[in-house]
Short mmCIF file of C-alpha atoms in Angstrom, two decimals:
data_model
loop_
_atom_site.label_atom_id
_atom_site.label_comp_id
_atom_site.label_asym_id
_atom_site.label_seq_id
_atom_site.Cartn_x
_atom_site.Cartn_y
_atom_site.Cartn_z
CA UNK A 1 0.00 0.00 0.00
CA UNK A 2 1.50 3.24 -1.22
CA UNK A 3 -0.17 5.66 1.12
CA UNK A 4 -3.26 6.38 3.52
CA UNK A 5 -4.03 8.67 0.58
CA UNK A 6 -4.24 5.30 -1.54
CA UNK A 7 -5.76 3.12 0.95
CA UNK A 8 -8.77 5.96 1.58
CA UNK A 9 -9.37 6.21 -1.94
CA UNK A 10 -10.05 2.38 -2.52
CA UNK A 11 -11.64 1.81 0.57
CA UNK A 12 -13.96 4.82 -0.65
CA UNK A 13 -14.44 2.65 -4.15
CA UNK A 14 -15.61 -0.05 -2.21
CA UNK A 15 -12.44 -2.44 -2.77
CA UNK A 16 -11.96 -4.04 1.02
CA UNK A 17 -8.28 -3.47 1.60
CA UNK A 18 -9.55 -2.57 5.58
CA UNK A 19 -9.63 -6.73 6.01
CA UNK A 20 -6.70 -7.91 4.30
CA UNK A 21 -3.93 -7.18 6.81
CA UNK A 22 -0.73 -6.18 4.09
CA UNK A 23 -2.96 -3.94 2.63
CA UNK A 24 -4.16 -2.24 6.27
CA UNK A 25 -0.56 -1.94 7.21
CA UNK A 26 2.06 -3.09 4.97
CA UNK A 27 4.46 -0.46 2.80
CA UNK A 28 7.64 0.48 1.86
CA UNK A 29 10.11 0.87 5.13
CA UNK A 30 10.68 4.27 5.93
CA UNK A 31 13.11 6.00 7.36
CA UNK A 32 11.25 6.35 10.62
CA UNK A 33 10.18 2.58 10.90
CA UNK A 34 13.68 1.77 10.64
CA UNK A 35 15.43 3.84 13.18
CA UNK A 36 12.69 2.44 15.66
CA UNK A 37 13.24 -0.72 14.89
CA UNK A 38 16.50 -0.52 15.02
CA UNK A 39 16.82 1.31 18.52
CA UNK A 40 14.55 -1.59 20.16
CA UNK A 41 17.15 -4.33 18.83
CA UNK A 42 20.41 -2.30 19.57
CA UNK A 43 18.66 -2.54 23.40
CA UNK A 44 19.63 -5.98 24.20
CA UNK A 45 22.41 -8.53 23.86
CA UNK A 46 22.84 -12.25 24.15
CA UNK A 47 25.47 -13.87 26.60
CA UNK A 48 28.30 -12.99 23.76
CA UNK A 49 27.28 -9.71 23.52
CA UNK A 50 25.64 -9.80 20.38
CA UNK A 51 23.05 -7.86 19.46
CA UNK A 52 19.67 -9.78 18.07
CA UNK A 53 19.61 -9.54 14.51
CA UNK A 54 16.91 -9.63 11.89
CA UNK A 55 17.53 -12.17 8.85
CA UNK A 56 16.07 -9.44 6.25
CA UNK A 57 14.60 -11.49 3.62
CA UNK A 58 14.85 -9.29 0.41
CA UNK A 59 13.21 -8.94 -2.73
CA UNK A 60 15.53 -7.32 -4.90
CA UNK A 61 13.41 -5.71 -7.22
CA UNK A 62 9.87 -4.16 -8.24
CA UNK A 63 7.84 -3.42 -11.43
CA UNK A 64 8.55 -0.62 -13.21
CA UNK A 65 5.36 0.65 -13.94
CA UNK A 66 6.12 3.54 -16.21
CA UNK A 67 8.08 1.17 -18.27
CA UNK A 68 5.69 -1.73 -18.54
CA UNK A 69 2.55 1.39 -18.98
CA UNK A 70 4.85 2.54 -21.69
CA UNK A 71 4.88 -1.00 -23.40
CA UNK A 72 1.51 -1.12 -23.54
CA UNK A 73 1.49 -4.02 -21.30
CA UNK A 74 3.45 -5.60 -23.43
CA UNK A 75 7.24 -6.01 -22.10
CA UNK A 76 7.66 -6.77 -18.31
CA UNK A 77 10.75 -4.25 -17.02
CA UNK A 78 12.03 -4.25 -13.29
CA UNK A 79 13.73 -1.85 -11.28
CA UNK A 80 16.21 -2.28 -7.92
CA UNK A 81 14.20 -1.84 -4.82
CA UNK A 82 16.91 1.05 -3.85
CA UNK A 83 15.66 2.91 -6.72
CA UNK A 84 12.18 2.33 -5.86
CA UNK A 85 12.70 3.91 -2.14
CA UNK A 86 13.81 7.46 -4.04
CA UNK A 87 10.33 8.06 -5.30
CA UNK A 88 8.95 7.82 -2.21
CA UNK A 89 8.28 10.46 0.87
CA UNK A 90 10.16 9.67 4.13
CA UNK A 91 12.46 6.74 2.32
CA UNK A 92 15.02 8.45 0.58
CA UNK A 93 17.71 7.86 3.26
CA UNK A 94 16.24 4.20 4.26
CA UNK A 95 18.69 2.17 2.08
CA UNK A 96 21.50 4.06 4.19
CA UNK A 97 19.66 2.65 7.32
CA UNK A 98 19.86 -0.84 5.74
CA UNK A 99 23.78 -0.84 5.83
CA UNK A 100 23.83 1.22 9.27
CA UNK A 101 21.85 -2.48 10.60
CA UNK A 102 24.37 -3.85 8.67
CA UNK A 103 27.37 -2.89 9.98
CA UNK A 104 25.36 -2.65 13.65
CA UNK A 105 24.88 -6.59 13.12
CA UNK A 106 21.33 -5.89 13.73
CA UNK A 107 19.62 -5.91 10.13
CA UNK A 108 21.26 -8.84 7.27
CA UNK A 109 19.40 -9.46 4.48
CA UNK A 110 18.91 -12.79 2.66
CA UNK A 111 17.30 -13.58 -0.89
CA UNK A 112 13.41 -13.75 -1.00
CA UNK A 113 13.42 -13.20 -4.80
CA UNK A 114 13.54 -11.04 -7.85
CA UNK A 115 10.08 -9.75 -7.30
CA UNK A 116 7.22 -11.00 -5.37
CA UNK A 117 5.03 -11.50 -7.80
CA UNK A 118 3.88 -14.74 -10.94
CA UNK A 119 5.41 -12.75 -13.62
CA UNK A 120 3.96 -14.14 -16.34
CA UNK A 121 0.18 -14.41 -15.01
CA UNK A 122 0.21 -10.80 -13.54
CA UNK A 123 1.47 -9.51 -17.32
CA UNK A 124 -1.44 -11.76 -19.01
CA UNK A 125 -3.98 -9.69 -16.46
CA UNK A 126 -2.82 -6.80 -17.22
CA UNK A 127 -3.25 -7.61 -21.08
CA UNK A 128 -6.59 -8.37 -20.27
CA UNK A 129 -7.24 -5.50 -19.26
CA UNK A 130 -8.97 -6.79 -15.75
CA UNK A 131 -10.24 -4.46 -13.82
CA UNK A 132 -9.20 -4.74 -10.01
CA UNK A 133 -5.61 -5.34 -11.62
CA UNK A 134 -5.38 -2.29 -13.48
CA UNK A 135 -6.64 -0.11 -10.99
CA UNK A 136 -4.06 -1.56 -8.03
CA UNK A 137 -1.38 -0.69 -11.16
CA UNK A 138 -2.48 3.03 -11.31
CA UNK A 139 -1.66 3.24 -7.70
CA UNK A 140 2.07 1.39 -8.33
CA UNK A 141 0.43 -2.17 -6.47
CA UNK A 142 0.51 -5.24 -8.32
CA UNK A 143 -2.89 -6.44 -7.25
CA UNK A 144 -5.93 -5.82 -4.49
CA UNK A 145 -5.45 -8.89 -3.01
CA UNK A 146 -8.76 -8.79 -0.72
CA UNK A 147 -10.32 -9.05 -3.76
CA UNK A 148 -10.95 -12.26 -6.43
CA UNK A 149 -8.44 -11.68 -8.80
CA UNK A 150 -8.62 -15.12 -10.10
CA UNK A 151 -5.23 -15.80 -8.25
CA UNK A 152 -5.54 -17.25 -4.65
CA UNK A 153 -2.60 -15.51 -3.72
CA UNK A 154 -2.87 -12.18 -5.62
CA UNK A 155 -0.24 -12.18 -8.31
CA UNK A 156 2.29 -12.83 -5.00
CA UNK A 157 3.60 -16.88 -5.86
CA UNK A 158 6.76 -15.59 -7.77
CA UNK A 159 7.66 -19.44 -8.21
CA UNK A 160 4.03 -21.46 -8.87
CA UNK A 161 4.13 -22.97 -12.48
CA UNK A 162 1.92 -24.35 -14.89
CA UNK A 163 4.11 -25.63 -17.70
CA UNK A 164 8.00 -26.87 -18.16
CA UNK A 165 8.46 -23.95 -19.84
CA UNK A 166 7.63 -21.35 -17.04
CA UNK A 167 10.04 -23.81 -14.74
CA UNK A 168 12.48 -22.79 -16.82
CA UNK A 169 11.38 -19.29 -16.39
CA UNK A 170 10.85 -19.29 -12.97
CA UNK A 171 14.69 -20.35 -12.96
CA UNK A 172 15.78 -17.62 -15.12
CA UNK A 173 14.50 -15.12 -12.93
CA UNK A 174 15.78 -16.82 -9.56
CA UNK A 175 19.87 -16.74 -11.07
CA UNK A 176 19.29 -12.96 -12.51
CA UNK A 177 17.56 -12.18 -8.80
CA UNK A 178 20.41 -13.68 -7.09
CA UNK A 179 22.59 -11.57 -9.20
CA UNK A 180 21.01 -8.54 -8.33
CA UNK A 181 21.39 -9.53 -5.11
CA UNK A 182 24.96 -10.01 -4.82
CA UNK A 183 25.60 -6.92 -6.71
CA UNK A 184 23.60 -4.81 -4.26
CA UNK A 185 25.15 -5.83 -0.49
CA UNK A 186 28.40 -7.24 -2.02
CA UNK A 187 28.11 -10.59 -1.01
CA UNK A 188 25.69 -13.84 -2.18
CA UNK A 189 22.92 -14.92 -0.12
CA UNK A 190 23.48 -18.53 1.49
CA UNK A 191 19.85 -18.99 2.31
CA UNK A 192 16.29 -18.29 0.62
CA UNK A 193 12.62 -18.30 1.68
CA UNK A 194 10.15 -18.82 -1.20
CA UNK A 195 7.34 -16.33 -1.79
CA UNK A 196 4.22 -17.86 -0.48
CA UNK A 197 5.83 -20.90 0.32
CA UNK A 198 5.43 -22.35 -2.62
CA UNK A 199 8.59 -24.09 -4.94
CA UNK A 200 9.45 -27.09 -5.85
CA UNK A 201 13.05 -29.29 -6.66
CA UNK A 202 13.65 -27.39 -9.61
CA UNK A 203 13.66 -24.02 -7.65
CA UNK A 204 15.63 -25.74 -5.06
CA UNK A 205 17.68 -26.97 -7.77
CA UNK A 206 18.16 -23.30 -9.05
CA UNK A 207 19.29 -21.68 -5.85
CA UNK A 208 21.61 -24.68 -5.36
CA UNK A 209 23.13 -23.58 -8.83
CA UNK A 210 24.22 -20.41 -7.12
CA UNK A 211 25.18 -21.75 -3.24
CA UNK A 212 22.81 -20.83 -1.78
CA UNK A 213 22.57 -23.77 1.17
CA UNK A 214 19.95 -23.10 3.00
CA UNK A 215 16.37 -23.30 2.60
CA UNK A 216 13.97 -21.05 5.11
CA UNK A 217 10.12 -21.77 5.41
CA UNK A 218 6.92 -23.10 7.43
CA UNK A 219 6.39 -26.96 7.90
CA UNK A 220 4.57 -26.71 5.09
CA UNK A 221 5.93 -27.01 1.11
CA UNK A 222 3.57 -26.27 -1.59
CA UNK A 223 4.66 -27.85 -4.32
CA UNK A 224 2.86 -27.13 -7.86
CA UNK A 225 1.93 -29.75 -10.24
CA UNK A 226 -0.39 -30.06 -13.25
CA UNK A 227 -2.22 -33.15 -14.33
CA UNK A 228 -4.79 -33.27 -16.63
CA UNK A 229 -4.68 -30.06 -17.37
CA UNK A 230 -5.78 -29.00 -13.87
CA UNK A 231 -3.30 -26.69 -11.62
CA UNK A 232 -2.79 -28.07 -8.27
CA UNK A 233 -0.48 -28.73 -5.12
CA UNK A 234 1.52 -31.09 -3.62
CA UNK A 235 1.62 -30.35 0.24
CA UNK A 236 5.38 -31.42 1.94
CA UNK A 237 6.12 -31.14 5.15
CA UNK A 238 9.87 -30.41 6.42
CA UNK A 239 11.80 -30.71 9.89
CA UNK A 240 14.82 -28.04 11.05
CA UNK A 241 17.52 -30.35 9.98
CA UNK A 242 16.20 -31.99 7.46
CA UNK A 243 18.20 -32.06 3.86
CA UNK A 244 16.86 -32.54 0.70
CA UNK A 245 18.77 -34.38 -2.27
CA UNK A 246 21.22 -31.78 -2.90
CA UNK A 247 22.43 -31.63 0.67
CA UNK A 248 20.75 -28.07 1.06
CA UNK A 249 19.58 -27.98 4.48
CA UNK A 250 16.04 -26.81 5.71
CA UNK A 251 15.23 -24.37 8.39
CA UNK A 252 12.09 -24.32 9.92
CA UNK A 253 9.73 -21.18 11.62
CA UNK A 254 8.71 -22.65 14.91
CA UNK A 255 7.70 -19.58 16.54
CA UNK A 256 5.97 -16.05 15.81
CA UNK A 257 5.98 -12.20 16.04
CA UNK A 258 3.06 -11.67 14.06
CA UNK A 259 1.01 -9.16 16.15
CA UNK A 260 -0.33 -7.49 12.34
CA UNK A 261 -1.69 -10.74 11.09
CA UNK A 262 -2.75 -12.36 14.15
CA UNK A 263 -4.63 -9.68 15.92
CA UNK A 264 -3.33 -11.11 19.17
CA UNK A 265 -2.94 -7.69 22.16
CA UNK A 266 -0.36 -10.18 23.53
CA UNK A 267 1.73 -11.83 20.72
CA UNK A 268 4.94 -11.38 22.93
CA UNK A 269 3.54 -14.01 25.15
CA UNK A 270 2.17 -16.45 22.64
CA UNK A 271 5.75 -16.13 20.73
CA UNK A 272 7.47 -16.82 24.25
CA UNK A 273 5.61 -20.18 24.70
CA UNK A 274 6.37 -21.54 21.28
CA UNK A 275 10.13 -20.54 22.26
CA UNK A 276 10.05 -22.12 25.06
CA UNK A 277 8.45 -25.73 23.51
CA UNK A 278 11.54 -25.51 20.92
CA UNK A 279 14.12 -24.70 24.11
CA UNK A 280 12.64 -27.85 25.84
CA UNK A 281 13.23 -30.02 22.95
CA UNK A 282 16.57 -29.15 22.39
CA UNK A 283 15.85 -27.05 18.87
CA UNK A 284 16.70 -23.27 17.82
CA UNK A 285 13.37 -20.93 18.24
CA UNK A 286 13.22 -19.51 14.53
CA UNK A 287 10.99 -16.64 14.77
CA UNK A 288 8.48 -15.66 11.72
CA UNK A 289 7.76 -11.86 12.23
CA UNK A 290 6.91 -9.64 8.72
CA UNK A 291 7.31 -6.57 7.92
CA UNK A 292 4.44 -5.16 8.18
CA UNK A 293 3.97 -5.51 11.86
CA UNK A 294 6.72 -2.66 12.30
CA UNK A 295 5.35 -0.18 9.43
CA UNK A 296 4.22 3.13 10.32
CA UNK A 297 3.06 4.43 6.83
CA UNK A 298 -0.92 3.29 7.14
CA UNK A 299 -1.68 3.28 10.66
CA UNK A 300 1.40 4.63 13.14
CA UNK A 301 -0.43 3.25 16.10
CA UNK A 302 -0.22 0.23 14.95
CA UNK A 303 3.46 -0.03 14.24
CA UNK A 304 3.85 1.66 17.69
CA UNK A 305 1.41 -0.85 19.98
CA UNK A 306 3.70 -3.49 18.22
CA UNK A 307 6.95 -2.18 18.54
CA UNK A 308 6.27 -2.06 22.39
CA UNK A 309 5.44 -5.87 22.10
CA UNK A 310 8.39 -6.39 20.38
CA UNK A 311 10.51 -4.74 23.05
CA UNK A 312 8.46 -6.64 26.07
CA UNK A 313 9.77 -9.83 23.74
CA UNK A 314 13.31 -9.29 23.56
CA UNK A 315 13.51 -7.63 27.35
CA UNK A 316 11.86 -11.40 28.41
CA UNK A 317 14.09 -13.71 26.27
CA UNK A 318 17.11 -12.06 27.42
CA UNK A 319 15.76 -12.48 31.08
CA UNK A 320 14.17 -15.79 30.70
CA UNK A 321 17.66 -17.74 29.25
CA UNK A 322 20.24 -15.88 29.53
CA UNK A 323 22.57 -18.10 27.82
CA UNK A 324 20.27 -17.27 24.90
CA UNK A 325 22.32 -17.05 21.24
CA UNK A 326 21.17 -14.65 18.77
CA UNK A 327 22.11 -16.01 14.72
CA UNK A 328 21.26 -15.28 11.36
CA UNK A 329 19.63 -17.94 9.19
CA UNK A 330 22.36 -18.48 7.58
CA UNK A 331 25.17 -18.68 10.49
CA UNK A 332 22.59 -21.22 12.03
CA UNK A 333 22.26 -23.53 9.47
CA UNK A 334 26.16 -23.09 8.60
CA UNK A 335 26.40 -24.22 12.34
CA UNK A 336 24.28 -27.36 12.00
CA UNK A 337 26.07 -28.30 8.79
CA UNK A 338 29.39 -28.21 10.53
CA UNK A 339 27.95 -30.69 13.05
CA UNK A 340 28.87 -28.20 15.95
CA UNK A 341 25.06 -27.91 16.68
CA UNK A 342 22.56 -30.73 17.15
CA UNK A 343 19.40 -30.06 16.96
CA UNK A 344 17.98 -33.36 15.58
#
């Protein structure tokens, strides 16, 4: 969501973006959301005095709309996500803020992919000239996601396929995303989370081209198949620890900060317990928590009432075990393949 501006205007229209949480809350990180985010992690320190740190799962790049507009919805053009923050209010200065958590050890991004978003079906709405779609492009969003679009997961699945032939697409875009990501923070992501959770071997196989190692997600895989001509999923399950056949090693969410999607006044609690199953049974708490619980663009209060949470969380896990260990994704699962950590 670009702006309240935005989100007033297609609430007024009748479009229900006030009950689909990312569009309620979710934008760009500013400038503002940044700084307090970062002060409320620069607050605490595990028993090597390390601060905890945020594995930033990235997508590298966004539409460019003028360009694609200009095409006549013909040619699909990109743009950096640093390039993306200039045009907007409050965000010039928030890539500098991504390598100030950098250096702070606070803030280390991780590949997510290119864009968030099924190419090739978004392009063939937009061709068709469908309604809800164009109207979320005049307004520089891919889709209005509360809404049928067709697409259960509004344009978002960057890696669902239909054909062989979008595989191979699919693939194309994960190496030149990869790329871009290298090319931005100087160094190649060892670890990836796929958008929506769905992929399947030959994305796994793709990322794996590049090194990256280790795979992020939920229990659950959605993996796409077709038969018959009908579009459908496979449903996986994976275990932290667990490898698949090219000795890439998975890493599994067992707890959650997720105080924007779950509506719960006491997340910090809830996110506490979970932590403290995975302590009991000898495992690393992995903690889901997305952006959009610590954006301030749509509704301040909101980012505010959850960035006190957040801090009530990180004041009791540094009380509660203080031998605690903060690690990126990547550190932890370079940990477990070195055998130096058992967790399973």
């Amino acid at each position: 969501m670009p702006s309240r501006s935005v989100y007033d205007h297609l609430l007024a229209k009748g479009y229900k973006v006030d009950s689909d949480p990312f569009l309620k809350y979710d934008s760009l990180a500013g400038e503002s959301d940044l700084s307090n985010l970062f002060e409320v992690l620069v607050s605490y320190k595990d028993k090597n005095g390390s601060p905890p740190v945020i594995t930033a799962n990235t997508i590298v790049c966004n539409p460019d709309f003028a360009a694609i507009e200009k095409s006549g919805f013909q040619e699909y053009r990109y743009e950096p996500f640093t390039e993306t923050l200039k045009r907007y209010p409050a965000h010039a200065g928030s890539f500098e803020l991504w390598r100030s958590g950098m250096s702070s050890g606070i803030f280390y991004p991780q590949f997510h992919g290119r864009e968030h978003i099924n190419v090739s079906k978004w392009m063939m709405a937009l061709r068709s000239d469908v309604d809800m779609v164009r109207e979320a492009f005049r307004h520089g969003m891919i889709s209005i996601s509360s809404e049928s679009s067709g697409m259960k997961f509004g344009y978002m699945e960057a890696y669902d396929s239909f054909s062989v032939e979008e595989e191979m697409e699919k693939a194309g875009i994960i190496h030149d995303g990869l790329r871009i990501f290298e090319n931005i923070f100087g160094y190649a992501s060892r670890s990836f989370i796929s958008c929506c959770f769905i992929w399947n071997d030959k994305i796994e196989r793709a990322v794996n081209d590049k090194g990256v190692k280790y795979i992020q997600g939920i229990a659950r895989q959605l993996e796409p198949f077709c038969k018959d001509g009908k579009h459908n999923f496979n449903r996986r399950f994976h275990f932290t620890g667990q490898k698949n056949g090219l000795n890439q090693l998975y890493l599994v969410r067992n707890a959650y900060f997720e105080p924007s999607l779950s509506g719960n006044p006491d997340e910090a609690s809830y996110c506490l317990k979970r932590m403290e199953v995975a302590f009991k049974m000898k495992k690393p708490a992995i903690i889901s928590a997305h952006r959009l619980n610590f954006i301030g663009t749509i509704d301040q209060k909101n980012r505010d009432n959850n960035l006190r949470q957040f801090n009530r969380l990180l004041k009791e896990i540094t009380q509660r075990w203080p031998e605690v260990e903060f690690f990126t994704s990547d550190r932890l699962g370079e940990l477990m393949m070195k055998g130096k950590e058992k967790f399973y």
